[in-house]
Amino acid sequence: MAEIRNADTRERILDAAERLFMAYGYDGTSMRQITGEAGVNLAAVNYHFGSKEALIQEVFRRRLDWLNEERMRVLDRHEAEAGGQPVKPSLIVDAFFGTLLRMAEDEARGGMTFLRLLGRTLTEPSEFIRAFLAHEYKTVMDRFKEALFRALPEVPKAEIVWRFHFMLGATSYAIAGTDALRLVTDWQIEEEDSVDRLDRLVPRLMSFLLGGLRAPLPQFAAPVTVDRG
Amino acid sequence: MAEIRNADTRERILDAAERLFMAYGYDGTSMRQITGEAGVNLAAVNYHFGSKEALIQEVFRRRLDWLNEERMRVLDRHEAEAGGQPVKPSLIVDAFFGTLLRMAEDEARGGMTFLRLLGRTLTEPSEFIRAFLAHEYKTVMDRFKEALFRALPEVPKAEIVWRFHFMLGATSYAIAGTDALRLVTDWQIEEEDSVDRLDRLVPRLMSFLLGGLRAPLPQFAAPVTVDRG
DNA sequence: TTATGATTCAAACGAACGTATGAATCACCT
DNA sequence: AGGTGATTCATACGTTCGTTTGAATCATAA
């Protein structure tokens, strides 16, 4: 046969799982679907990864390790260029969300498939997945929160955390794909604006995120006494 | 004895299903969990609703019918007050997202539980759920898109649709609850800023959404930049 | 070649799933 | 009181799930 047998069973499984988890979710994808699409034996997943849970963790680790390191590298670069001064919020947002979105153009690193999987999974019900992701993200999250705290010293930290959260949500939806967008529109957005046009989505989303991040601070209704700095 | 037997088996099932679907997702919740928590027989769901699919549709319909009608009523009111003039974007956003968030304070209408379920489900993998929601939402969506088109005549329609999409994402995350937020922060946000404090979340989210909606339009990169960084 | 460890394979396991059944029990009417 | 239709109940059906097993097959080196 043209293809080597043993060659990359693991990779074939990971690719199939990535695509299927993206399309049908974790619970909605069966081992038989995965191994069927990968063209390997049903038992191969348990042999190579141990369990379905360990499989999806590996699906994420394979991509997230690089992504989060790249985010750090970009932020490092911006901080070096700022030379002690706080990095501009737009650059921090770009280092975090822009790096993520640019990953979509890199098919060798999962491209849109992984991005949509990630977007979908952040709201996935399964507890252990969220716990795993929270652990994987901890370091990079702390780093970016700190950068934003320094970049926006006049904004309360709780406010920044919330807005980071909102930005994550908007981004997840944006990349989770056409399906969710169909809830907003059924007039197919003209071809030049289709979801596949990432070069248009990125600046669109960036404008929105920065607009939200820099919005005027909310006025709380209740006249609370200022008990904290 | 104290409680009437037949009284409201349907309601008990709907309440239990709403809570469990919110906590564990559609696929992750079994009929046995639902009927167990509701204190009814396993067969009761199929007897009263026909199937699990029909059950979750009824879970949503019970709340969405009122919600979307209320959204329309609020928008009607603002349009009447505007007397022919376009309604201000902030009022449109409030009619759509503010009405949703205020629903969280109304325990009789599902409160936070339903809100978190809704936020979670908009990214749920199951195809039929998204299709059902898209259908339920169609009328109100068209109405609000039109209102935004008129309120922001200088903004391209495609841009508005995208930003509506981003707003939906940010809102879903915001209400999908603490779990996702823990991905951003593990320092428990001080008590006064906790997720339960909806009176703080609402203005926070509104500021963010409006900031994003009114952000400067994105500059798309020129089509022929050769440099590949 | 033969020995060895890694991998693949077909087959089966027990558990959990959504659903269906038919008898028992209920509320309600005459 | 007795009849009737609606509802509840225990139980079982057929599927599909993730996982396991032990033998077959592979790659590699002595």
Short mmCIF file of C-alpha atoms (C1' of nucleotides) in Angstrom, two decimals:
data_model
loop_
_atom_site.label_atom_id
_atom_site.label_comp_id
_atom_site.label_asym_id
_atom_site.label_seq_id
_atom_site.Cartn_x
_atom_site.Cartn_y
_atom_site.Cartn_z
CA MET A 1 0.00 0.00 0.00
CA ALA A 2 1.05 3.55 -0.60
CA GLU A 3 0.60 4.58 3.00
CA ILE A 4 2.68 3.24 5.80
CA ARG A 5 0.53 1.39 8.23
CA ASN A 6 1.87 2.36 11.59
CA ALA A 7 2.88 5.80 10.42
CA ASP A 8 0.62 8.16 12.23
CA THR A 9 -2.36 6.45 13.75
CA ARG A 10 -2.20 8.90 16.61
CA GLU A 11 -2.27 11.91 14.32
CA ARG A 12 -5.09 10.48 12.22
CA ILE A 13 -7.13 9.95 15.37
CA LEU A 14 -6.38 13.44 16.67
CA ASP A 15 -7.36 15.02 13.34
CA ALA A 16 -10.61 13.10 13.13
CA ALA A 17 -11.45 13.79 16.77
CA GLU A 18 -10.73 17.49 16.35
CA ARG A 19 -13.08 17.73 13.41
CA LEU A 20 -15.84 15.63 14.93
CA PHE A 21 -15.72 17.25 18.36
CA MET A 22 -15.97 20.58 16.57
CA ALA A 23 -18.99 19.45 14.57
CA TYR A 24 -20.91 17.42 17.14
CA GLY A 25 -19.44 18.24 20.54
CA TYR A 26 -17.77 15.93 23.01
CA ASP A 27 -20.79 13.96 24.14
CA GLY A 28 -22.22 13.94 20.65
CA THR A 29 -19.21 12.24 19.13
CA SER A 30 -18.70 8.51 19.61
CA MET A 31 -15.51 6.52 19.58
CA ARG A 32 -16.87 4.61 16.62
CA GLN A 33 -17.31 7.81 14.64
CA ILE A 34 -13.78 8.91 15.43
CA THR A 35 -12.08 5.66 14.63
CA GLY A 36 -14.28 5.21 11.59
CA GLU A 37 -13.34 8.58 10.13
CA ALA A 38 -9.70 8.06 11.02
CA GLY A 39 -9.74 4.67 9.35
CA VAL A 40 -8.34 2.87 12.37
CA ASN A 41 -9.57 0.15 14.63
CA LEU A 42 -12.05 0.98 17.39
CA ALA A 43 -9.59 -0.06 20.07
CA ALA A 44 -6.88 2.27 18.79
CA VAL A 45 -8.03 5.25 20.83
CA ASN A 46 -7.89 3.40 24.09
CA TYR A 47 -4.57 1.86 23.13
CA HIS A 48 -2.89 5.14 22.21
CA PHE A 49 -4.57 7.57 24.56
CA GLY A 50 -6.18 5.51 27.30
CA SER A 51 -9.69 6.94 27.23
CA LYS A 52 -12.01 9.36 25.48
CA GLU A 53 -11.34 11.98 28.13
CA ALA A 54 -7.59 11.67 27.65
CA LEU A 55 -8.13 11.93 23.91
CA ILE A 56 -9.85 15.28 23.93
CA GLN A 57 -7.28 16.62 26.36
CA GLU A 58 -4.59 15.65 23.90
CA VAL A 59 -6.58 17.23 21.07
CA PHE A 60 -6.43 20.51 22.97
CA ARG A 61 -2.92 20.19 24.28
CA ARG A 62 -1.58 19.62 20.78
CA ARG A 63 -2.79 23.09 19.75
CA LEU A 64 -2.97 25.09 22.96
CA ASP A 65 0.63 24.58 23.96
CA TRP A 66 1.82 26.40 20.89
CA LEU A 67 -0.97 28.99 20.95
CA ASN A 68 -0.40 30.09 24.52
CA GLU A 69 3.36 30.15 24.11
CA GLU A 70 2.95 32.24 20.98
CA ARG A 71 0.69 34.62 22.87
CA MET A 72 3.36 35.04 25.48
CA ARG A 73 6.03 35.61 22.84
CA VAL A 74 3.98 38.33 21.18
CA LEU A 75 3.31 40.01 24.50
CA ASP A 76 6.98 39.72 25.40
CA ARG A 77 7.86 41.49 22.18
CA HIS A 78 5.41 44.30 22.80
CA GLU A 79 6.60 44.74 26.36
CA ALA A 80 10.18 44.86 25.22
CA GLU A 81 9.33 47.50 22.65
CA ALA A 82 7.44 49.51 25.26
CA GLY A 83 10.57 49.57 27.39
CA GLY A 84 9.08 49.70 30.88
CA GLN A 85 6.00 51.65 29.85
CA PRO A 86 2.64 49.84 29.92
CA VAL A 87 1.72 48.18 26.65
CA LYS A 88 -1.16 49.75 24.77
CA PRO A 89 -4.46 47.92 25.30
CA SER A 90 -4.87 47.39 21.57
CA LEU A 91 -1.57 45.54 21.46
CA ILE A 92 -2.49 43.38 24.44
CA VAL A 93 -5.81 42.50 22.86
CA ASP A 94 -4.04 41.74 19.62
CA ALA A 95 -1.49 39.53 21.36
CA PHE A 96 -4.26 37.48 22.93
CA PHE A 97 -7.13 37.48 20.45
CA GLY A 98 -5.25 38.38 17.31
CA THR A 99 -2.81 35.54 17.80
CA LEU A 100 -5.76 33.21 18.25
CA LEU A 101 -7.46 34.39 15.09
CA ARG A 102 -4.31 34.33 13.00
CA MET A 103 -3.96 30.69 14.04
CA ALA A 104 -7.05 30.04 11.95
CA GLU A 105 -5.07 30.73 8.80
CA ASP A 106 -2.49 28.13 9.78
CA GLU A 107 -3.90 24.83 8.62
CA ALA A 108 -0.91 22.95 10.01
CA ARG A 109 -1.96 24.11 13.46
CA GLY A 110 -5.60 23.17 13.16
CA GLY A 111 -6.87 26.25 11.38
CA MET A 112 -10.53 27.10 11.60
CA THR A 113 -11.42 23.62 12.76
CA PHE A 114 -9.55 23.92 16.01
CA LEU A 115 -10.68 27.49 16.50
CA ARG A 116 -14.30 26.53 16.20
CA LEU A 117 -13.75 23.60 18.52
CA LEU A 118 -12.18 25.88 21.09
CA GLY A 119 -14.94 28.45 20.82
CA ARG A 120 -17.54 25.81 21.26
CA THR A 121 -15.83 24.06 24.12
CA LEU A 122 -15.49 27.11 26.32
CA THR A 123 -19.21 26.82 26.97
CA GLU A 124 -19.34 23.05 26.82
CA PRO A 125 -21.22 21.48 29.67
CA SER A 126 -18.69 18.80 30.58
CA GLU A 127 -17.09 19.77 33.84
CA PHE A 128 -13.76 18.04 33.33
CA ILE A 129 -13.15 19.82 30.03
CA ARG A 130 -13.63 23.24 31.54
CA ALA A 131 -11.43 22.28 34.47
CA PHE A 132 -8.74 21.08 32.11
CA LEU A 133 -8.91 24.23 30.00
CA ALA A 134 -8.83 26.47 33.05
CA HIS A 135 -5.63 24.74 34.13
CA GLU A 136 -4.09 24.99 30.66
CA TYR A 137 -4.95 28.67 30.51
CA LYS A 138 -3.98 29.74 33.98
CA THR A 139 -0.48 31.00 33.31
CA VAL A 140 -1.29 32.95 30.18
CA MET A 141 -4.44 34.39 31.72
CA ASP A 142 -2.61 35.75 34.73
CA ARG A 143 -0.01 37.26 32.48
CA PHE A 144 -2.54 39.08 30.30
CA LYS A 145 -4.64 40.26 33.17
CA GLU A 146 -1.57 41.82 34.71
CA ALA A 147 -0.71 43.51 31.44
CA LEU A 148 -4.22 44.97 31.20
CA PHE A 149 -4.15 46.12 34.81
CA ARG A 150 -0.99 48.08 34.05
CA ALA A 151 -2.30 49.39 30.75
CA LEU A 152 -5.53 50.64 32.28
CA PRO A 153 -4.61 51.77 35.79
CA GLU A 154 -7.66 53.99 36.08
CA VAL A 155 -10.07 51.11 35.46
CA PRO A 156 -11.03 48.94 38.47
CA LYS A 157 -9.53 45.47 38.22
CA ALA A 158 -12.89 43.76 38.58
CA GLU A 159 -14.09 45.77 35.61
CA ILE A 160 -11.16 44.60 33.52
CA VAL A 161 -11.73 40.98 34.43
CA TRP A 162 -15.34 41.26 33.43
CA ARG A 163 -14.50 42.87 30.13
CA PHE A 164 -11.91 40.24 29.42
CA HIS A 165 -14.68 37.76 30.00
CA PHE A 166 -16.99 39.59 27.62
CA MET A 167 -14.27 39.69 24.99
CA LEU A 168 -13.78 35.95 25.31
CA GLY A 169 -17.48 35.45 24.76
CA ALA A 170 -17.69 37.64 21.70
CA THR A 171 -14.64 35.92 20.24
CA SER A 172 -15.92 32.45 20.94
CA TYR A 173 -19.14 33.21 19.19
CA ALA A 174 -17.35 34.80 16.30
CA ILE A 175 -15.22 31.76 15.69
CA ALA A 176 -17.72 29.12 16.71
CA GLY A 177 -18.86 29.57 13.19
CA THR A 178 -21.62 30.03 10.76
CA ASP A 179 -24.12 27.93 12.63
CA ALA A 180 -24.57 30.35 15.46
CA LEU A 181 -24.52 33.26 13.07
CA ARG A 182 -27.50 31.82 11.26
CA LEU A 183 -29.44 32.65 14.38
CA VAL A 184 -28.82 36.29 13.64
CA THR A 185 -29.19 36.26 9.92
CA ASP A 186 -30.59 33.98 7.31
CA TRP A 187 -29.83 36.27 4.43
CA GLN A 188 -26.51 34.72 3.50
CA ILE A 189 -24.06 37.49 4.04
CA GLU A 190 -22.71 38.34 0.63
CA GLU A 191 -19.84 36.18 -0.40
CA GLU A 192 -17.16 38.72 0.28
CA ASP A 193 -18.30 38.89 3.88
CA SER A 194 -18.63 35.17 4.47
CA VAL A 195 -17.30 33.57 7.58
CA ASP A 196 -14.42 32.09 5.67
CA ARG A 197 -13.06 35.54 5.05
CA LEU A 198 -10.97 35.62 8.17
CA ASP A 199 -9.05 38.61 6.92
CA ARG A 200 -12.27 40.54 7.35
CA LEU A 201 -13.43 38.91 10.56
CA VAL A 202 -10.24 39.75 12.41
CA PRO A 203 -10.37 43.55 12.06
CA ARG A 204 -14.12 43.46 12.60
CA LEU A 205 -13.82 41.59 15.85
CA MET A 206 -10.83 43.65 16.95
CA SER A 207 -12.75 46.89 16.52
CA PHE A 208 -15.61 45.50 18.52
CA LEU A 209 -13.43 44.17 21.33
CA LEU A 210 -11.46 47.37 21.69
CA GLY A 211 -14.63 49.41 21.59
CA GLY A 212 -16.01 47.33 24.42
CA LEU A 213 -12.80 47.33 26.42
CA ARG A 214 -12.49 51.10 26.27
CA ALA A 215 -16.17 51.90 26.74
CA PRO A 216 -17.13 54.42 29.42
CA LEU A 217 -17.34 52.82 32.85
CA PRO A 218 -20.85 51.80 33.86
CA GLN A 219 -22.81 53.89 36.32
CA PHE A 220 -24.24 51.64 38.98
CA ALA A 221 -27.73 52.54 40.02
CA ALA A 222 -27.33 52.03 43.75
CA PRO A 223 -25.53 54.91 45.49
CA VAL A 224 -22.87 52.73 47.09
CA THR A 225 -20.36 54.34 49.41
CA VAL A 226 -16.83 54.13 48.13
CA ASP A 227 -15.35 51.62 50.51
CA ARG A 228 -12.38 50.60 48.48
CA GLY A 229 -9.71 52.07 46.26
CA MET B 1 -51.13 13.90 50.81
CA ALA B 2 -50.50 17.52 51.52
CA GLU B 3 -49.72 18.07 47.88
CA ILE B 4 -52.10 17.19 45.14
CA ARG B 5 -50.73 14.29 43.18
CA ASN B 6 -51.61 15.17 39.66
CA ALA B 7 -51.17 18.85 40.34
CA ASP B 8 -48.36 19.86 38.07
CA THR B 9 -46.31 16.94 36.93
CA ARG B 10 -45.62 18.81 33.73
CA GLU B 11 -44.32 21.86 35.57
CA ARG B 12 -42.18 19.76 37.92
CA ILE B 13 -40.61 18.08 34.92
CA LEU B 14 -40.02 21.36 33.13
CA ASP B 15 -38.41 22.90 36.21
CA ALA B 16 -36.13 19.93 36.77
CA ALA B 17 -35.23 19.72 33.10
CA GLU B 18 -34.46 23.43 32.97
CA ARG B 19 -32.09 23.18 35.90
CA LEU B 20 -30.41 19.98 34.75
CA PHE B 21 -30.01 21.04 31.13
CA MET B 22 -28.45 24.24 32.43
CA ALA B 23 -26.03 22.34 34.64
CA TYR B 24 -25.11 19.39 32.43
CA GLY B 25 -26.27 20.21 28.91
CA TYR B 26 -28.77 18.39 26.77
CA ASP B 27 -26.77 15.28 25.98
CA GLY B 28 -25.34 15.20 29.47
CA THR B 29 -28.72 15.02 31.14
CA SER B 30 -30.64 11.74 31.18
CA MET B 31 -34.33 11.14 31.43
CA ARG B 32 -33.71 9.29 34.66
CA GLN B 33 -32.02 12.32 36.18
CA ILE B 34 -34.87 14.56 35.15
CA THR B 35 -37.67 12.35 36.39
CA GLY B 36 -35.68 11.53 39.50
CA GLU B 37 -35.21 15.18 40.44
CA ALA B 38 -38.81 15.97 39.56
CA GLY B 39 -40.02 13.09 41.70
CA VAL B 40 -42.10 11.57 38.92
CA ASN B 41 -42.06 8.29 37.09
CA LEU B 42 -39.58 7.71 34.31
CA ALA B 43 -42.33 7.33 31.75
CA ALA B 44 -43.89 10.67 32.63
CA VAL B 45 -41.77 12.67 30.21
CA ASN B 46 -42.71 10.57 27.23
CA TYR B 47 -46.32 10.57 28.33
CA HIS B 48 -46.59 14.33 28.75
CA PHE B 49 -44.19 15.58 26.11
CA GLY B 50 -43.59 12.71 23.73
CA SER B 51 -39.81 12.66 23.67
CA LYS B 52 -36.69 14.23 25.10
CA GLU B 53 -36.39 16.53 22.09
CA ALA B 54 -39.96 17.73 22.53
CA LEU B 55 -39.23 18.28 26.21
CA ILE B 56 -36.36 20.70 25.76
CA GLN B 57 -38.31 22.55 23.10
CA GLU B 58 -41.10 23.03 25.62
CA VAL B 59 -38.55 24.12 28.22
CA PHE B 60 -37.51 26.90 25.89
CA ARG B 61 -40.91 27.78 24.57
CA ARG B 62 -42.25 28.26 28.08
CA ARG B 63 -39.78 31.11 28.62
CA LEU B 64 -38.96 32.41 25.15
CA ASP B 65 -42.52 33.17 24.15
CA TRP B 66 -42.82 35.73 26.90
CA LEU B 67 -39.27 37.01 26.53
CA ASN B 68 -39.48 37.74 22.83
CA GLU B 69 -42.91 39.29 23.13
CA GLU B 70 -41.65 41.49 25.94
CA ARG B 71 -38.70 42.53 23.78
CA MET B 72 -41.10 43.54 21.06
CA ARG B 73 -43.27 45.46 23.52
CA VAL B 74 -40.28 47.40 24.83
CA LEU B 75 -39.12 48.20 21.32
CA ASP B 76 -42.66 49.20 20.37
CA ARG B 77 -42.69 51.62 23.26
CA HIS B 78 -39.36 53.17 22.30
CA GLU B 79 -40.39 53.50 18.69
CA ALA B 80 -43.64 55.14 19.70
CA GLU B 81 -41.77 57.61 21.88
CA ALA B 82 -39.34 58.33 19.06
CA GLY B 83 -42.26 59.27 16.85
CA GLY B 84 -40.94 58.33 13.44
CA GLN B 85 -37.32 59.10 14.23
CA PRO B 86 -34.90 56.15 14.53
CA VAL B 87 -34.61 54.76 18.03
CA LYS B 88 -31.28 55.36 19.75
CA PRO B 89 -28.94 52.35 19.60
CA SER B 90 -28.67 52.26 23.36
CA LEU B 91 -32.42 51.84 23.64
CA ILE B 92 -32.46 49.09 21.04
CA VAL B 93 -29.69 47.24 22.82
CA ASP B 94 -31.52 47.68 26.09
CA ALA B 95 -34.77 46.39 24.62
CA PHE B 96 -33.03 43.24 23.44
CA PHE B 97 -30.31 42.50 25.98
CA GLY B 98 -31.61 44.50 28.91
CA THR B 99 -34.97 42.75 28.75
CA LEU B 100 -33.14 39.44 28.73
CA LEU B 101 -31.02 40.32 31.73
CA ARG B 102 -33.91 41.75 33.71
CA MET B 103 -35.63 38.42 33.21
CA ALA B 104 -32.95 36.95 35.45
CA GLU B 105 -34.40 38.77 38.40
CA ASP B 106 -37.82 37.24 37.76
CA GLU B 107 -37.73 33.86 39.42
CA ALA B 108 -41.24 33.08 38.23
CA ARG B 109 -39.95 33.25 34.68
CA GLY B 110 -36.93 31.05 35.20
CA GLY B 111 -34.52 33.61 36.56
CA MET B 112 -30.84 32.98 36.30
CA THR B 113 -31.36 29.29 35.66
CA PHE B 114 -33.09 29.81 32.37
CA LEU B 115 -30.72 32.58 31.39
CA ARG B 116 -27.70 30.36 31.91
CA LEU B 117 -29.41 27.57 30.02
CA LEU B 118 -30.08 29.90 27.13
CA GLY B 119 -26.55 31.24 27.09
CA ARG B 120 -25.17 27.76 27.08
CA THR B 121 -27.51 26.39 24.47
CA LEU B 122 -26.73 29.00 21.84
CA THR B 123 -23.43 27.22 21.33
CA GLU B 124 -24.76 23.74 22.00
CA PRO B 125 -23.71 21.19 19.42
CA SER B 126 -27.09 19.58 18.87
CA GLU B 127 -28.32 20.62 15.48
CA PHE B 128 -32.03 20.38 16.16
CA ILE B 129 -31.79 22.71 19.15
CA ARG B 130 -30.10 25.44 17.16
CA ALA B 131 -32.59 24.98 14.36
CA PHE B 132 -35.45 25.26 16.81
CA LEU B 133 -34.03 28.36 18.45
CA ALA B 134 -33.34 30.00 15.11
CA HIS B 135 -36.98 29.50 14.22
CA GLU B 136 -38.20 30.81 17.58
CA TYR B 137 -36.01 33.86 17.22
CA LYS B 138 -36.59 34.69 13.59
CA THR B 139 -39.33 37.29 14.01
CA VAL B 140 -37.73 39.19 16.85
CA MET B 141 -34.33 39.08 15.18
CA ASP B 142 -35.59 40.59 11.97
CA ARG B 143 -37.34 43.29 13.92
CA PHE B 144 -34.24 44.29 15.88
CA LYS B 145 -31.93 44.15 12.92
CA GLU B 146 -34.23 46.53 11.07
CA ALA B 147 -34.26 48.87 14.05
CA LEU B 148 -30.47 48.89 14.17
CA PHE B 149 -30.21 49.46 10.42
CA ARG B 150 -32.34 52.55 10.80
CA ALA B 151 -30.54 53.72 13.92
CA LEU B 152 -27.13 53.42 12.30
CA PRO B 153 -27.66 54.29 8.65
CA GLU B 154 -24.00 55.12 8.10
CA VAL B 155 -22.85 51.66 9.22
CA PRO B 156 -22.88 48.87 6.60
CA LYS B 157 -25.56 46.31 7.29
CA ALA B 158 -23.13 43.43 7.29
CA GLU B 159 -21.17 45.22 9.97
CA ILE B 160 -24.25 45.58 12.12
CA VAL B 161 -25.13 41.93 11.76
CA TRP B 162 -21.66 40.94 12.83
CA ARG B 163 -21.74 43.23 15.82
CA PHE B 164 -25.13 41.91 16.83
CA HIS B 165 -23.50 38.50 16.69
CA PHE B 166 -20.59 39.64 18.86
CA MET B 167 -23.01 41.15 21.36
CA LEU B 168 -24.89 37.88 21.57
CA GLY B 169 -21.64 36.09 22.30
CA ALA B 170 -20.53 38.45 25.01
CA THR B 171 -23.96 38.26 26.61
CA SER B 172 -24.11 34.50 26.47
CA TYR B 173 -20.79 34.23 28.19
CA ALA B 174 -21.76 36.77 30.75
CA ILE B 175 -24.87 34.91 31.74
CA ALA B 176 -23.59 31.39 31.14
CA GLY B 177 -22.25 31.84 34.58
CA THR B 178 -19.43 31.60 36.98
CA ASP B 179 -17.96 28.47 35.50
CA ALA B 180 -16.69 30.11 32.37
CA LEU B 181 -15.60 33.14 34.34
CA ARG B 182 -13.34 30.95 36.43
CA LEU B 183 -11.33 30.51 33.29
CA VAL B 184 -10.50 34.17 33.46
CA THR B 185 -10.06 34.52 37.16
CA ASP B 186 -9.57 32.27 40.12
CA TRP B 187 -9.36 35.08 42.59
CA GLN B 188 -12.99 34.99 43.57
CA ILE B 189 -14.20 38.40 42.61
CA GLU B 190 -15.01 40.08 45.88
CA GLU B 191 -18.47 39.38 47.12
CA GLU B 192 -20.03 42.63 46.05
CA ASP B 193 -18.96 41.91 42.49
CA SER B 194 -20.07 38.30 42.39
CA VAL B 195 -22.04 36.93 39.51
CA ASP B 196 -25.19 36.94 41.56
CA ARG B 197 -25.10 40.70 41.64
CA LEU B 198 -27.11 41.14 38.50
CA ASP B 199 -27.70 44.79 39.26
CA ARG B 200 -23.98 45.25 38.61
CA LEU B 201 -23.65 42.86 35.72
CA VAL B 202 -26.34 44.59 33.68
CA PRO B 203 -24.75 48.05 33.48
CA ARG B 204 -21.34 46.46 33.06
CA LEU B 205 -22.43 44.39 30.11
CA MET B 206 -24.44 47.24 28.63
CA SER B 207 -21.43 49.53 28.64
CA PHE B 208 -19.36 46.89 26.95
CA LEU B 209 -21.97 46.10 24.31
CA LEU B 210 -22.57 49.71 23.43
CA GLY B 211 -18.87 50.40 23.30
CA GLY B 212 -18.47 47.56 20.87
CA LEU B 213 -21.48 48.49 18.79
CA ARG B 214 -20.32 52.06 18.39
CA ALA B 215 -16.64 51.31 17.91
CA PRO B 216 -14.88 52.86 14.90
CA LEU B 217 -15.38 50.84 11.76
CA PRO B 218 -12.56 48.41 11.00
CA GLN B 219 -10.00 49.22 8.35
CA PHE B 220 -9.63 46.24 6.08
CA ALA B 221 -6.12 45.55 4.94
CA ALA B 222 -5.31 46.51 1.37
CA PRO B 223 -5.81 43.56 -0.95
CA VAL B 224 -2.23 43.39 -2.22
CA THR B 225 0.24 43.62 0.60
CA VAL B 226 3.06 41.35 -0.47
CA ASP B 227 5.08 41.15 2.71
CA ARG B 228 4.47 37.96 4.62
CA GLY B 229 6.01 39.01 7.94
"C1'" DT C 1 15.54 -17.14 10.60
"C1'" DT C 2 13.69 -16.50 14.85
"C1'" DA C 3 12.63 -13.80 18.98
"C1'" DT C 4 10.49 -9.73 20.89
"C1'" DG C 5 7.89 -5.93 21.74
"C1'" DA C 6 4.69 -2.76 19.60
"C1'" DT C 7 0.52 -2.31 17.26
"C1'" DT C 8 -3.79 -3.74 15.03
"C1'" DC C 9 -7.77 -6.48 14.84
"C1'" DA C 10 -12.53 -8.70 15.51
"C1'" DA C 11 -15.37 -9.59 19.05
"C1'" DA C 12 -17.51 -9.07 23.21
"C1'" DC C 13 -18.57 -6.84 27.82
"C1'" DG C 14 -21.58 -4.45 31.12
"C1'" DA C 15 -23.69 -0.13 31.69
"C1'" DA C 16 -26.60 3.55 30.45
"C1'" DC C 17 -29.49 5.50 27.24
"C1'" DG C 18 -34.45 6.90 25.24
"C1'" DT C 19 -38.60 4.73 24.59
"C1'" DA C 20 -42.62 1.48 24.87
"C1'" DT C 21 -45.95 -1.47 27.23
"C1'" DG C 22 -49.80 -2.90 29.93
"C1'" DA C 23 -51.56 -3.12 34.33
"C1'" DA C 24 -52.70 -0.29 38.45
"C1'" DT C 25 -54.41 3.82 40.26
"C1'" DC C 26 -56.29 8.23 40.17
"C1'" DA C 27 -59.92 12.23 39.52
"C1'" DC C 28 -64.27 13.06 38.16
"C1'" DC C 29 -69.00 12.47 36.39
"C1'" DT C 30 -73.63 10.50 36.40
"C1'" DA D 1 -71.59 3.16 43.50
"C1'" DG D 2 -69.93 2.30 39.32
"C1'" DG D 3 -67.90 3.65 34.97
"C1'" DT D 4 -64.53 6.26 32.23
"C1'" DG D 5 -60.73 8.52 30.66
"C1'" DA D 6 -56.44 10.45 32.32
"C1'" DT D 7 -52.36 9.55 34.65
"C1'" DT D 8 -48.91 6.90 37.19
"C1'" DC D 9 -46.24 2.91 37.81
"C1'" DA D 10 -42.83 -1.06 37.48
"C1'" DT D 11 -40.63 -3.25 34.08
"C1'" DA D 12 -38.59 -4.41 29.92
"C1'" DC D 13 -37.00 -3.65 25.06
"C1'" DG D 14 -33.53 -2.68 21.66
"C1'" DT D 15 -29.52 0.43 20.87
"C1'" DT D 16 -25.52 2.57 21.54
"C1'" DC D 17 -22.00 3.79 24.43
"C1'" DG D 18 -16.81 3.46 26.23
"C1'" DT D 19 -13.89 -0.01 27.31
"C1'" DT D 20 -11.56 -4.60 27.48
"C1'" DT D 21 -9.68 -8.85 25.79
"C1'" DG D 22 -6.66 -12.08 23.56
"C1'" DA D 23 -5.16 -13.48 19.37
"C1'" DA D 24 -3.15 -11.93 14.88
"C1'" DT D 25 0.07 -9.10 12.56
"C1'" DC D 26 3.58 -5.90 12.20
"C1'" DA D 27 8.64 -3.80 12.54
"C1'" DT D 28 13.01 -4.55 14.06
"C1'" DA D 29 17.28 -6.62 15.57
"C1'" DA D 30 20.09 -10.51 16.88
#
